[in-house]
Amino acid sequence: MQHRKITFIGAGNMARAIIAGLVSGGYPANLISVCAPSPNNRDALAADYGIISSADNAACAQGADVVVLAVKPQLMADVCQALQSQVSFDGKLVLSIAAGVQVERFYQLLGRSLNIVRIMPNTPSLVGKGMSGLYAPPQVSQQDRDFTGALMGSVGKVCWVDDENGINGVIAAAGSAPAYFFLFMESMQQAAEQMGFSSQQARELVQQAASGAAALVEANPETSLSTLREQVTSKGGTTAEALRVFNEQHLPATVAQAMQAAVSRAQEME
Ligand code: NAD
């Protein structure tokens, strides 16, 4: 990965995840800075990873090659307006991880010649298992695309979408998805507790089954998910009986409806 000066505007969970991935992958810490108004989070990042901490968004952005906008979406307009009056974005790469803020909005805020890529990460990035959707307008160079792919590749996998609307699909299929699995695991834990297991035992049973299933999926990339399911489903057996109930209760249709609801909500937020 090319080494460029990167500044993070915002020192929250997502900035921490990406910084951790970069530094643990060998990216030089002295090329990374982080800016936020209050010192707590940014100084903790500086202490943990040896990066530079600052309260001055504009000075950091001006001195950087890559500006990662990592503040909450509702703060984005204010943060960009303040930067716009003090920073020249010519020759810089701007990366936004904010949900629901479209490229067109960044052009309005920071100028039409802005070189920007939108990133939709998810929280497993915190443990190096992220899944990020990436969208770049056509004018973004291959070099900048490669840099962005490698940056997010340091905390997981990446999926490029050709159309910005595809980012909403990424939100439904990956961004919001950890919560779907948490809900499923939570329901299983509760049911196991009702069967007499302690809360800790129930959690361990469910957690290990979930991570084991995910590991099997990863270890068998050529095998379809339905084949993996069939491999643990003997005819007339216990698994078949459980799956019959899921199907009778329309689990696949419910999942599709839930994901569509996430897309609709993402569209409303734009
Ligand atoms: P967070 O609340 O943990 O962090 C936001 C950070 O912005 C804080 O450190 C805060 O101090 C800082 N900040 C506030 N005002 C600022 C200003 N004027 N200048 C500079 N910094 C300022 O949020 P997060 O979870 O890290 O999310 C950051 C972005 O990532 C959001 O836009 C969110 O939509 C996006 N995102 C988050 C997730 C997720 O699961 N957490 C997933 C995808 C995208």
Short mmCIF file of C-alpha atoms and ligand atoms in Angstrom, two decimals:
data_model
loop_
_atom_site.label_atom_id
_atom_site.label_comp_id
_atom_site.label_asym_id
_atom_site.label_seq_id
_atom_site.Cartn_x
_atom_site.Cartn_y
_atom_site.Cartn_z
CA MET A 1 0.00 0.00 0.00
CA GLN A 2 1.25 3.46 -0.94
CA HIS A 3 2.17 5.64 2.04
CA ARG A 4 0.36 8.97 2.08
CA LYS A 5 -0.32 11.47 4.87
CA ILE A 6 -3.78 10.64 6.21
CA THR A 7 -5.91 12.69 8.58
CA PHE A 8 -9.07 11.50 10.25
CA ILE A 9 -11.66 14.17 11.03
CA GLY A 10 -13.51 12.51 13.92
CA ALA A 11 -12.06 10.18 16.53
CA GLY A 12 -14.93 7.74 17.10
CA ASN A 13 -15.30 3.97 16.82
CA MET A 14 -14.92 3.81 13.08
CA ALA A 15 -11.85 6.03 12.97
CA ARG A 16 -10.31 3.87 15.71
CA ALA A 17 -11.06 0.66 13.81
CA ILE A 18 -9.43 1.91 10.61
CA ILE A 19 -6.43 3.42 12.40
CA ALA A 20 -5.90 0.16 14.34
CA GLY A 21 -6.00 -1.83 11.09
CA LEU A 22 -3.58 0.50 9.34
CA VAL A 23 -1.02 0.64 12.14
CA SER A 24 -1.14 -3.09 12.89
CA GLY A 25 -0.61 -3.69 9.16
CA GLY A 26 2.61 -1.67 9.31
CA TYR A 27 1.40 1.70 8.02
CA PRO A 28 3.73 4.41 9.45
CA ALA A 29 1.98 5.96 12.47
CA ASN A 30 3.76 9.29 11.95
CA LEU A 31 1.82 9.71 8.69
CA ILE A 32 -1.54 9.48 10.48
CA SER A 33 -3.27 12.26 12.40
CA VAL A 34 -6.66 12.41 14.08
CA CYS A 35 -8.75 15.51 14.83
CA ALA A 36 -11.68 16.01 17.18
CA PRO A 37 -12.78 18.91 19.39
CA SER A 38 -12.49 17.06 22.70
CA PRO A 39 -9.12 15.51 23.58
CA ASN A 40 -10.44 12.30 25.20
CA ASN A 41 -10.85 9.98 22.23
CA ARG A 42 -8.16 11.47 20.03
CA ASP A 43 -5.52 11.47 22.76
CA ALA A 44 -6.38 7.85 23.55
CA LEU A 45 -5.84 7.04 19.86
CA ALA A 46 -2.54 8.89 19.89
CA ALA A 47 -1.44 6.97 23.01
CA ASP A 48 -2.58 3.59 21.67
CA TYR A 49 -1.18 3.86 18.14
CA GLY A 50 1.52 6.56 18.23
CA ILE A 51 -0.37 8.78 15.79
CA ILE A 52 -0.70 12.58 15.92
CA SER A 53 -3.66 14.12 17.79
CA SER A 54 -4.99 17.62 17.07
CA ALA A 55 -7.98 19.88 17.67
CA ASP A 56 -7.37 21.75 14.42
CA ASN A 57 -9.35 20.09 11.61
CA ALA A 58 -8.28 22.63 8.99
CA ALA A 59 -4.54 22.49 9.73
CA CYS A 60 -4.57 18.67 9.65
CA ALA A 61 -6.61 18.55 6.44
CA GLN A 62 -4.39 21.15 4.78
CA GLY A 63 -1.27 19.13 5.59
CA ALA A 64 -2.70 15.76 4.51
CA ASP A 65 -2.90 13.91 1.19
CA VAL A 66 -5.95 11.95 2.31
CA VAL A 67 -8.79 13.36 4.45
CA VAL A 68 -11.10 10.79 6.04
CA LEU A 69 -14.38 12.40 7.09
CA ALA A 70 -15.44 10.28 10.08
CA VAL A 71 -17.97 12.46 11.92
CA LYS A 72 -21.67 11.74 12.36
CA PRO A 73 -23.74 12.50 9.25
CA GLN A 74 -25.68 15.32 10.97
CA LEU A 75 -22.38 17.16 11.68
CA MET A 76 -20.99 16.72 8.18
CA ALA A 77 -22.31 19.99 6.70
CA ASP A 78 -20.90 22.12 9.53
CA VAL A 79 -17.55 20.32 9.50
CA CYS A 80 -17.22 20.62 5.69
CA GLN A 81 -18.26 24.27 5.62
CA ALA A 82 -15.58 25.10 8.18
CA LEU A 83 -12.96 23.17 6.17
CA GLN A 84 -14.02 24.64 2.82
CA SER A 85 -13.10 28.19 3.81
CA GLN A 86 -9.61 27.22 5.03
CA VAL A 87 -8.41 24.21 3.02
CA SER A 88 -7.59 23.68 -0.64
CA PHE A 89 -8.74 20.21 -1.66
CA ASP A 90 -6.85 20.25 -4.97
CA GLY A 91 -4.80 17.09 -5.30
CA LYS A 92 -6.26 15.53 -2.14
CA LEU A 93 -8.30 12.38 -1.81
CA VAL A 94 -11.36 12.75 0.44
CA LEU A 95 -12.97 9.65 1.93
CA SER A 96 -16.35 9.79 3.64
CA ILE A 97 -17.59 7.01 5.88
CA ALA A 98 -20.81 8.86 6.80
CA ALA A 99 -24.06 7.00 6.13
CA GLY A 100 -26.60 8.79 3.95
CA VAL A 101 -24.44 11.72 2.74
CA GLN A 102 -24.21 11.49 -1.04
CA VAL A 103 -21.35 12.53 -3.31
CA GLU A 104 -23.51 15.34 -4.74
CA ARG A 105 -23.83 16.83 -1.23
CA PHE A 106 -20.03 16.81 -0.86
CA TYR A 107 -19.69 18.58 -4.21
CA GLN A 108 -22.08 21.27 -2.91
CA LEU A 109 -20.14 21.58 0.34
CA LEU A 110 -16.53 21.30 -0.89
CA GLY A 111 -16.64 22.10 -4.61
CA ARG A 112 -17.38 20.25 -7.85
CA SER A 113 -13.76 19.25 -8.48
CA LEU A 114 -13.62 17.30 -5.20
CA ASN A 115 -11.88 13.93 -5.49
CA ILE A 116 -14.10 11.81 -3.23
CA VAL A 117 -14.83 8.16 -2.46
CA ARG A 118 -17.74 7.04 -0.29
CA ILE A 119 -17.17 4.17 2.11
CA MET A 120 -19.81 2.19 4.01
CA PRO A 121 -18.00 0.16 6.69
CA ASN A 122 -19.52 -2.00 9.42
CA THR A 123 -18.63 -2.55 13.07
CA PRO A 124 -16.77 -5.89 12.70
CA SER A 125 -14.06 -3.62 11.24
CA LEU A 126 -13.21 -3.15 14.94
CA VAL A 127 -11.91 -6.73 15.02
CA GLY A 128 -10.48 -6.83 11.49
CA LYS A 129 -13.55 -8.62 10.09
CA GLY A 130 -15.21 -5.63 8.44
CA MET A 131 -17.16 -5.57 5.19
CA SER A 132 -17.05 -2.20 3.47
CA GLY A 133 -18.90 -1.03 0.39
CA LEU A 134 -17.02 1.53 -1.72
CA TYR A 135 -18.28 3.92 -4.38
CA ALA A 136 -16.17 6.30 -6.45
CA PRO A 137 -17.47 8.64 -9.15
CA PRO A 138 -15.97 7.89 -12.60
CA GLN A 139 -13.33 10.65 -12.44
CA VAL A 140 -11.55 9.12 -9.41
CA SER A 141 -8.24 7.61 -10.58
CA GLN A 142 -7.35 3.92 -10.40
CA GLN A 143 -4.49 4.81 -8.06
CA ASP A 144 -6.92 6.46 -5.60
CA ARG A 145 -9.33 3.52 -5.90
CA ASP A 146 -6.49 1.11 -5.16
CA PHE A 147 -5.38 3.19 -2.17
CA THR A 148 -8.94 3.29 -0.76
CA GLY A 149 -9.39 -0.45 -1.32
CA ALA A 150 -6.13 -1.17 0.52
CA LEU A 151 -7.06 1.22 3.35
CA MET A 152 -10.36 -0.53 4.04
CA GLY A 153 -8.79 -3.90 3.24
CA SER A 154 -6.69 -3.36 6.38
CA VAL A 155 -9.86 -3.89 8.48
CA GLY A 156 -11.67 -6.51 6.42
CA LYS A 157 -13.03 -7.07 2.91
CA VAL A 158 -14.23 -4.54 0.37
CA CYS A 159 -16.93 -4.54 -2.29
CA TRP A 160 -16.96 -1.82 -4.97
CA VAL A 161 -20.34 -0.71 -6.32
CA ASP A 162 -20.64 0.96 -9.76
CA ASP A 163 -23.69 2.98 -8.86
CA GLU A 164 -23.99 5.11 -5.71
CA ASN A 165 -27.41 3.57 -4.99
CA GLY A 166 -25.54 0.31 -4.47
CA ILE A 167 -24.28 1.75 -1.18
CA ASN A 168 -27.83 1.37 0.19
CA GLY A 169 -27.73 -2.31 -0.75
CA VAL A 170 -24.42 -2.61 1.10
CA ILE A 171 -26.06 -1.03 4.16
CA ALA A 172 -28.85 -3.66 4.03
CA ALA A 173 -26.57 -6.65 3.35
CA ALA A 174 -23.53 -5.77 5.48
CA GLY A 175 -23.67 -2.39 7.30
CA SER A 176 -26.77 -3.20 9.36
CA ALA A 177 -26.31 -6.96 9.14
CA PRO A 178 -24.29 -7.56 12.33
CA ALA A 179 -27.42 -6.52 14.26
CA TYR A 180 -29.53 -9.11 12.41
CA PHE A 181 -27.15 -11.85 13.51
CA PHE A 182 -27.06 -10.45 17.06
CA LEU A 183 -30.88 -10.59 17.17
CA PHE A 184 -30.87 -14.18 15.95
CA MET A 185 -28.20 -15.16 18.47
CA GLU A 186 -30.02 -13.29 21.24
CA SER A 187 -33.23 -15.20 20.45
CA MET A 188 -31.33 -18.49 20.48
CA GLN A 189 -29.64 -17.62 23.79
CA GLN A 190 -33.02 -16.83 25.37
CA ALA A 191 -34.51 -20.10 24.08
CA ALA A 192 -31.50 -22.07 25.38
CA GLU A 193 -31.91 -20.41 28.80
CA GLN A 194 -35.56 -21.47 28.81
CA MET A 195 -34.32 -25.02 28.24
CA GLY A 196 -32.36 -24.78 31.51
CA PHE A 197 -28.89 -23.57 30.52
CA SER A 198 -27.30 -20.77 32.51
CA SER A 199 -26.97 -17.47 30.69
CA GLN A 200 -23.23 -18.03 30.29
CA GLN A 201 -23.64 -21.59 28.99
CA ALA A 202 -26.37 -20.49 26.60
CA ARG A 203 -24.21 -17.69 25.25
CA GLU A 204 -21.25 -19.99 24.76
CA LEU A 205 -23.34 -22.61 22.95
CA VAL A 206 -24.80 -20.03 20.58
CA GLN A 207 -21.60 -18.03 20.10
CA GLN A 208 -19.53 -21.10 19.22
CA ALA A 209 -22.21 -22.46 16.89
CA ALA A 210 -22.39 -19.08 15.09
CA SER A 211 -18.65 -18.61 14.73
CA GLY A 212 -18.26 -22.28 13.74
CA ALA A 213 -20.92 -21.90 11.04
CA ALA A 214 -19.26 -18.72 9.74
CA ALA A 215 -15.88 -20.49 9.75
CA LEU A 216 -17.34 -23.38 7.72
CA VAL A 217 -18.72 -20.89 5.19
CA GLU A 218 -15.30 -19.23 4.92
CA ALA A 219 -13.45 -22.56 4.67
CA ASN A 220 -15.70 -23.71 1.80
CA PRO A 221 -15.97 -20.77 -0.61
CA GLU A 222 -16.95 -23.08 -3.51
CA THR A 223 -19.84 -24.68 -1.60
CA SER A 224 -23.19 -22.92 -1.74
CA LEU A 225 -24.89 -21.94 1.49
CA SER A 226 -27.83 -24.22 0.70
CA THR A 227 -25.44 -27.20 0.29
CA LEU A 228 -23.80 -26.40 3.63
CA ARG A 229 -27.27 -26.29 5.18
CA GLU A 230 -28.23 -29.60 3.57
CA GLN A 231 -25.03 -31.21 4.86
CA VAL A 232 -26.22 -30.73 8.46
CA THR A 233 -29.84 -31.64 7.75
CA SER A 234 -30.64 -35.37 7.85
CA LYS A 235 -34.02 -36.29 6.48
CA GLY A 236 -36.52 -36.64 9.32
CA GLY A 237 -33.93 -35.44 11.86
CA THR A 238 -33.83 -32.68 14.44
CA THR A 239 -32.34 -29.98 12.19
CA ALA A 240 -34.96 -30.68 9.52
CA GLU A 241 -37.66 -30.22 12.13
CA ALA A 242 -36.24 -26.87 13.27
CA LEU A 243 -35.86 -25.66 9.67
CA ARG A 244 -39.45 -26.71 8.91
CA VAL A 245 -40.63 -24.28 11.62
CA PHE A 246 -38.44 -21.45 10.28
CA ASN A 247 -39.85 -21.98 6.79
CA GLU A 248 -43.46 -22.26 7.99
CA GLN A 249 -42.90 -18.93 9.76
CA HIS A 250 -41.60 -17.47 6.46
CA LEU A 251 -38.08 -16.69 7.68
CA PRO A 252 -36.64 -16.15 4.15
CA ALA A 253 -39.42 -13.70 3.23
CA THR A 254 -39.07 -11.90 6.57
CA VAL A 255 -35.32 -11.48 5.99
CA ALA A 256 -35.95 -10.09 2.49
CA GLN A 257 -38.56 -7.66 3.87
CA ALA A 258 -36.24 -6.52 6.65
CA MET A 259 -33.39 -5.85 4.20
CA GLN A 260 -35.73 -3.93 1.91
CA ALA A 261 -36.84 -1.85 4.92
CA ALA A 262 -33.17 -0.98 5.57
CA VAL A 263 -32.76 0.14 1.94
CA SER A 264 -35.92 2.27 2.14
CA ARG A 265 -34.72 3.91 5.34
CA ALA A 266 -31.31 4.63 3.79
CA GLN A 267 -33.08 6.26 0.81
CA GLU A 268 -35.19 8.42 3.13
CA MET A 269 -32.03 9.55 4.97
CA GLU A 270 -30.37 10.81 1.77
P1 NAD B 1 -18.70 8.37 16.91
O1 NAD B 1 -19.79 9.15 17.51
O2 NAD B 1 -18.08 7.24 17.67
O3 NAD B 1 -17.52 9.37 16.49
C1 NAD B 1 -17.70 10.63 15.95
C2 NAD B 1 -16.45 11.44 16.27
O4 NAD B 1 -16.58 12.73 15.67
C3 NAD B 1 -16.21 11.69 17.76
O5 NAD B 1 -14.86 11.39 18.05
C4 NAD B 1 -16.42 13.19 17.93
O6 NAD B 1 -15.58 13.74 18.93
C5 NAD B 1 -15.99 13.68 16.57
N1 NAD B 1 -16.45 15.02 16.25
C6 NAD B 1 -17.59 15.63 16.62
N2 NAD B 1 -17.62 16.91 16.13
C7 NAD B 1 -16.47 17.07 15.43
C8 NAD B 1 -15.91 18.14 14.70
N3 NAD B 1 -16.54 19.30 14.56
N4 NAD B 1 -14.70 17.97 14.13
C9 NAD B 1 -14.03 16.79 14.24
N5 NAD B 1 -14.53 15.74 14.92
C10 NAD B 1 -15.72 15.87 15.50
O7 NAD B 1 -19.20 7.84 15.49
P2 NAD B 1 -18.75 6.55 14.64
O8 NAD B 1 -19.56 5.38 15.04
O9 NAD B 1 -17.27 6.45 14.62
O10 NAD B 1 -19.28 7.01 13.22
C11 NAD B 1 -18.55 7.93 12.43
C12 NAD B 1 -19.12 7.89 11.05
O11 NAD B 1 -19.04 6.54 10.59
C13 NAD B 1 -20.59 8.31 10.98
O12 NAD B 1 -20.75 9.21 9.91
C14 NAD B 1 -21.32 7.04 10.71
O13 NAD B 1 -22.43 7.25 9.84
C15 NAD B 1 -20.28 6.21 9.99
N6 NAD B 1 -20.50 4.79 10.10
C16 NAD B 1 -20.52 4.20 11.31
C17 NAD B 1 -20.79 2.85 11.39
C18 NAD B 1 -20.85 2.17 12.71
O14 NAD B 1 -21.32 1.04 12.73
N7 NAD B 1 -20.38 2.78 13.79
C19 NAD B 1 -20.99 2.09 10.23
C20 NAD B 1 -20.93 2.73 9.01
C21 NAD B 1 -20.68 4.09 8.96
#
